[in-house]
Short mmCIF file of C-alpha atoms in Angstrom, two decimals:
data_model
loop_
_atom_site.label_atom_id
_atom_site.label_comp_id
_atom_site.label_asym_id
_atom_site.label_seq_id
_atom_site.Cartn_x
_atom_site.Cartn_y
_atom_site.Cartn_z
CA MET A 1 190.13 132.93 93.53
CA ILE A 2 187.85 130.89 95.80
CA ALA A 3 188.28 131.72 99.48
CA THR A 4 188.87 128.89 101.94
CA PRO A 5 186.27 128.84 104.74
CA PRO A 6 187.37 128.86 108.38
CA ARG A 7 189.01 125.54 109.28
CA VAL A 8 187.73 123.90 112.46
CA LEU A 9 188.90 120.54 113.83
CA THR A 10 186.88 118.25 116.07
CA VAL A 11 188.65 115.65 118.20
CA ALA A 12 185.96 113.33 119.53
CA GLY A 13 184.11 110.04 119.29
CA SER A 14 181.76 108.80 116.61
CA ASP A 15 178.01 108.48 117.25
CA SER A 16 176.56 105.86 114.91
CA GLY A 17 173.10 107.38 115.39
CA GLY A 18 174.31 110.69 113.96
CA GLY A 19 173.06 112.94 116.74
CA ALA A 20 176.13 113.73 118.80
CA GLY A 21 179.91 113.40 118.70
CA ILE A 22 181.86 113.76 115.46
CA GLN A 23 178.67 113.71 113.41
CA ALA A 24 177.05 116.58 115.34
CA ASP A 25 180.28 118.56 115.24
CA LEU A 26 180.68 118.30 111.48
CA LYS A 27 177.02 119.17 110.87
CA THR A 28 177.38 122.24 113.09
CA MET A 29 180.52 123.34 111.27
CA LEU A 30 178.85 123.03 107.87
CA ALA A 31 175.76 124.90 109.11
CA LEU A 32 177.95 127.75 110.35
CA GLY A 33 180.08 128.07 107.24
CA ALA A 34 183.24 126.31 108.42
CA HIS A 35 185.28 123.51 106.88
CA GLY A 36 185.10 120.73 109.45
CA MET A 37 187.88 118.18 109.97
CA SER A 38 188.00 115.28 112.40
CA VAL A 39 190.19 113.19 114.64
CA ILE A 40 188.22 110.12 115.72
CA CYS A 41 189.17 108.87 119.19
CA ALA A 42 186.49 106.23 119.71
CA VAL A 43 183.68 104.47 117.88
CA THR A 44 180.34 103.88 119.59
CA ALA A 45 177.41 101.65 118.77
CA GLN A 46 174.76 104.17 119.73
CA ASN A 47 171.15 104.96 118.94
CA SER A 48 168.26 106.95 120.37
CA VAL A 49 167.91 104.76 123.45
CA GLY A 50 171.53 104.50 124.59
CA VAL A 51 175.08 103.36 123.96
CA GLN A 52 175.37 99.65 123.25
CA GLY A 53 179.14 99.53 122.87
CA SER A 54 182.28 101.66 122.71
CA TRP A 55 185.71 100.96 121.24
CA VAL A 56 188.66 103.28 121.80
CA LEU A 57 191.22 103.81 119.05
CA PRO A 58 194.91 103.36 119.91
CA ALA A 59 196.60 106.53 121.13
CA ALA A 60 199.04 106.32 118.21
CA ALA A 61 196.14 106.41 115.73
CA VAL A 62 194.66 109.44 117.48
CA ARG A 63 197.96 111.30 117.44
CA ALA A 64 198.60 110.40 113.78
CA GLN A 65 195.26 111.87 112.70
CA LEU A 66 195.93 115.03 114.70
CA ASP A 67 199.45 115.51 113.36
CA SER A 68 198.26 114.87 109.81
CA VAL A 69 195.73 117.70 109.91
CA LEU A 70 197.87 120.18 111.82
CA SER A 71 201.00 119.67 109.73
CA ASP A 72 199.34 120.30 106.37
CA ILE A 73 195.91 121.93 106.53
CA GLY A 74 196.16 123.82 109.79
CA VAL A 75 193.30 125.03 111.95
CA GLN A 76 191.68 128.23 113.12
CA ALA A 77 189.90 126.56 116.05
CA ILE A 78 189.78 123.14 117.70
CA LYS A 79 187.03 121.43 119.66
CA THR A 80 187.62 118.33 121.78
CA GLY A 81 184.82 116.07 122.98
CA MET A 82 184.69 112.38 123.89
CA LEU A 83 188.28 111.14 124.02
CA GLY A 84 187.59 107.73 125.51
CA SER A 85 190.83 106.85 127.31
CA ALA A 86 193.74 108.25 129.30
CA GLY A 87 196.03 107.37 126.39
CA ALA A 88 193.94 109.40 123.97
CA VAL A 89 193.83 112.35 126.37
CA ALA A 90 197.63 112.31 126.66
CA ALA A 91 198.04 111.98 122.89
CA VAL A 92 195.69 114.88 122.19
CA ALA A 93 197.26 117.10 124.85
CA GLY A 94 200.71 116.37 123.47
CA GLY A 95 199.61 117.16 119.94
CA LEU A 96 197.90 120.41 120.93
CA ALA A 97 200.70 121.79 123.09
CA GLY A 98 201.95 124.95 121.43
CA VAL A 99 199.00 125.27 119.03
CA ALA A 100 198.05 128.92 118.74
CA ALA A 101 194.44 128.41 117.60
CA PRO A 102 191.62 128.60 120.18
CA ILE A 103 190.88 125.26 121.84
CA VAL A 104 187.36 124.52 123.13
CA VAL A 105 187.36 121.54 125.52
CA ASP A 106 184.04 119.81 126.10
CA PRO A 107 184.98 117.39 128.93
CA VAL A 108 182.56 114.65 127.89
CA ALA A 109 182.34 111.99 130.60
CA VAL A 110 178.78 110.63 130.57
CA SER A 111 176.17 110.36 127.81
CA LYS A 112 172.68 111.87 128.04
CA HIS A 113 171.42 108.34 128.82
CA GLY A 114 173.86 108.01 131.75
CA ASP A 115 176.35 105.76 129.96
CA PRO A 116 179.99 106.39 130.99
CA LEU A 117 182.11 107.68 128.10
CA LEU A 118 185.40 108.32 129.90
CA PRO A 119 187.18 105.99 132.34
CA VAL A 120 187.63 107.34 135.84
CA ASP A 121 191.42 107.11 135.51
CA ALA A 122 191.32 109.48 132.52
CA LEU A 123 189.67 112.31 134.47
CA ALA A 124 192.98 113.17 136.14
CA ASP A 125 194.63 113.51 132.74
CA VAL A 126 191.83 115.76 131.52
CA LYS A 127 192.40 117.97 134.56
CA ASP A 128 196.20 117.95 134.47
CA LEU A 129 196.99 117.79 130.74
CA LEU A 130 194.07 119.04 128.67
CA ILE A 131 192.18 121.73 130.58
CA PRO A 132 195.32 123.88 131.09
CA LEU A 133 195.55 124.09 127.27
CA ALA A 134 191.93 125.17 126.88
CA THR A 135 190.90 128.59 125.68
CA LEU A 136 187.44 127.56 126.89
CA VAL A 137 186.16 124.53 128.82
CA THR A 138 182.41 123.78 128.67
CA PRO A 139 181.36 121.40 131.47
CA ASN A 140 177.77 120.65 132.33
CA LEU A 141 176.90 120.50 136.02
CA HIS A 142 177.70 116.80 136.32
CA GLU A 143 181.08 117.17 134.61
CA ALA A 144 182.00 120.19 136.74
CA ALA A 145 181.24 118.14 139.85
CA LEU A 146 183.33 115.20 138.61
CA LEU A 147 186.30 117.43 137.85
CA THR A 148 186.20 119.77 140.85
CA GLY A 149 183.83 118.33 143.45
CA ALA A 150 181.78 121.55 143.19
CA ARG A 151 178.14 120.54 142.90
CA ALA A 152 175.74 123.17 141.59
CA ASP A 153 171.98 123.30 142.16
CA ASP A 154 171.43 127.03 141.58
CA GLU A 155 173.09 129.95 139.81
CA ALA A 156 175.21 130.99 142.79
CA ALA A 157 176.62 127.47 142.97
CA MET A 158 177.23 127.56 139.20
CA VAL A 159 179.46 130.60 139.70
CA ARG A 160 181.41 128.74 142.38
CA ALA A 161 181.75 125.76 140.04
CA ALA A 162 183.04 128.08 137.30
CA GLU A 163 185.61 129.50 139.70
CA ALA A 164 186.74 125.99 140.64
CA MET A 165 187.01 124.99 136.96
CA HIS A 166 188.97 128.16 136.16
CA ALA A 167 191.46 127.25 138.86
CA LEU A 168 192.34 124.14 136.80
CA GLY A 169 193.98 126.38 134.21
CA ALA A 170 191.49 127.13 131.43
CA ARG A 171 191.42 130.74 130.20
CA TRP A 172 187.60 130.80 130.08
CA VAL A 173 184.95 128.52 131.62
CA LEU A 174 181.35 128.07 130.49
CA VAL A 175 179.30 126.14 133.06
CA LYS A 176 176.12 124.89 131.41
CA GLY A 177 172.98 124.92 133.54
CA GLY A 178 170.66 123.11 131.19
CA HIS A 179 169.83 120.48 133.80
CA LEU A 180 168.47 123.01 136.30
CA PRO A 181 164.80 124.09 136.33
CA GLY A 182 163.74 127.41 134.88
CA ASP A 183 165.37 129.22 131.99
CA ALA A 184 168.43 127.64 130.37
CA VAL A 185 171.22 129.66 132.00
CA ASP A 186 174.94 129.28 131.32
CA ILE A 187 177.69 131.05 133.27
CA LEU A 188 180.84 132.33 131.50
CA PHE A 189 183.85 133.21 133.68
CA ASP A 190 187.33 134.44 132.76
CA GLY A 191 188.81 134.67 136.24
CA GLU A 192 187.43 138.18 136.84
CA THR A 193 184.05 138.75 135.21
CA VAL A 194 180.93 136.60 135.44
CA ARG A 195 178.66 136.75 132.40
CA ARG A 196 175.19 135.23 132.33
CA PHE A 197 173.60 133.83 129.17
CA SER A 198 169.94 132.90 129.34
CA GLU A 199 167.40 131.51 126.89
CA PRO A 200 163.84 130.36 127.63
CA ARG A 201 163.59 126.65 128.36
CA LEU A 202 161.83 124.90 125.50
CA PRO A 203 159.26 122.18 126.24
CA VAL A 204 160.86 119.66 123.89
CA ARG A 205 162.08 116.09 124.28
CA HIS A 206 164.57 115.66 121.46
CA THR A 207 167.84 117.23 122.67
CA HIS A 208 170.51 114.65 121.83
CA GLY A 209 173.79 116.33 120.87
CA THR A 210 173.17 119.65 122.59
CA GLY A 211 176.55 119.88 124.34
CA CYS A 212 178.56 118.82 121.29
CA THR A 213 176.68 121.28 119.13
CA LEU A 214 177.22 124.21 121.50
CA ALA A 215 180.97 123.61 121.87
CA SER A 216 181.41 123.19 118.11
CA ALA A 217 179.40 126.32 117.38
CA ILE A 218 181.58 128.33 119.78
CA ALA A 219 184.68 126.98 118.02
CA CYS A 220 183.25 128.05 114.65
CA PHE A 221 182.62 131.60 115.81
CA LEU A 222 186.07 131.81 117.44
CA ALA A 223 187.58 130.64 114.14
CA ARG A 224 185.97 133.66 112.51
CA GLY A 225 187.77 135.96 114.93
CA MET A 226 184.97 136.76 117.37
CA GLY A 227 185.69 137.47 121.02
CA MET A 228 184.62 134.85 123.54
CA PRO A 229 181.45 136.52 124.90
CA GLU A 230 180.11 137.16 121.39
CA ALA A 231 181.03 133.64 120.24
CA VAL A 232 179.18 132.14 123.21
CA ALA A 233 176.12 134.33 122.64
CA ARG A 234 175.95 133.46 118.94
CA ALA A 235 176.49 129.76 119.63
CA LYS A 236 173.79 129.70 122.30
CA GLU A 237 171.38 131.33 119.85
CA PHE A 238 172.22 128.68 117.25
CA VAL A 239 171.83 125.74 119.62
CA THR A 240 168.55 127.10 120.99
CA GLY A 241 167.16 127.05 117.47
CA ALA A 242 168.50 123.54 116.96
CA ILE A 243 166.79 122.41 120.17
CA ARG A 244 163.52 124.08 119.17
CA TRP A 245 163.47 122.04 115.96
CA GLY A 246 164.77 118.75 117.41
CA PHE A 247 163.01 115.84 115.80
CA PRO A 248 161.96 112.28 116.74
CA LEU A 249 164.28 109.48 115.69
CA GLY A 250 164.07 105.84 116.69
CA HIS A 251 162.34 104.87 119.93
CA GLY A 252 164.09 107.22 122.34
CA VAL A 253 165.53 110.74 122.43
CA GLY A 254 165.99 112.30 119.00
CA PRO A 255 168.67 114.81 117.98
CA VAL A 256 168.67 118.56 117.75
CA ASP A 257 168.36 119.86 114.18
CA HIS A 258 171.66 121.29 112.97
CA GLY A 259 170.03 122.32 109.70
CA TRP A 260 167.16 124.24 111.28
CA ARG A 261 167.97 127.54 109.58
CA TRP A 262 167.60 126.26 106.04
CA ARG A 263 165.20 123.42 106.78
CA HIS A 264 162.62 125.68 108.39
CA GLY A 265 163.19 128.90 106.50
CA GLU A 266 164.83 130.77 109.37
CA PRO A 267 168.10 131.97 107.84
CA GLY A 268 169.56 133.93 110.72
CA ALA A 269 172.96 135.59 110.47
CA LEU A 270 176.07 133.46 110.25
#
């Protein structure tokens, strides 16, 4: 009897360049031994230098994909990323209400190149409808500021931002400090305990897809039954390796390498 691997669902947008979004999520899931499934909310024309266009799928199409997977295959963890519209946010929140599996919400609002990926009117729905369903929400500093008004320029401010995000209803919050100088420090908060995760900052340029990869990796480890702090630690280790081996692609910022463990002979433990 062949065992079915952990089933992890990504609900996000497509990146035609293959470095972020649905493509990064599915690569991460394969690399970490999960069966990845997808609900596509938007399609982007995107490459290494930016986003040239974005088209949002109808909310009914988003909900139909979600219901199709949940009603038959089922999931052991879910990751949401770029949703693209208020209608998609509402459709996803409605479809996930009552789902028992862990839900990792990456509140994607702006691309690495500064291109907006979520309309301003959809931010309220993310706050009111989606984040309260989240087992974990993973904002970067810019996203935390957009959602709470709490701007962070040092670790103490990151803790305050995590507290403000937690007040929106998520069970756990991981505020990512990758845009600050010094070591790459993330702050995990559950309403009581602050946990600090740090990795040395790598002098590399090609980091496209970092946030998607981290959130998907956490979802994979949660699907395997790990507790949140261990899942975050393991995911941060995986994404640090992917950043270390990020490669050039096109004329701009290349992607992290989701296959770094087998491509470079560094197996690591799944």
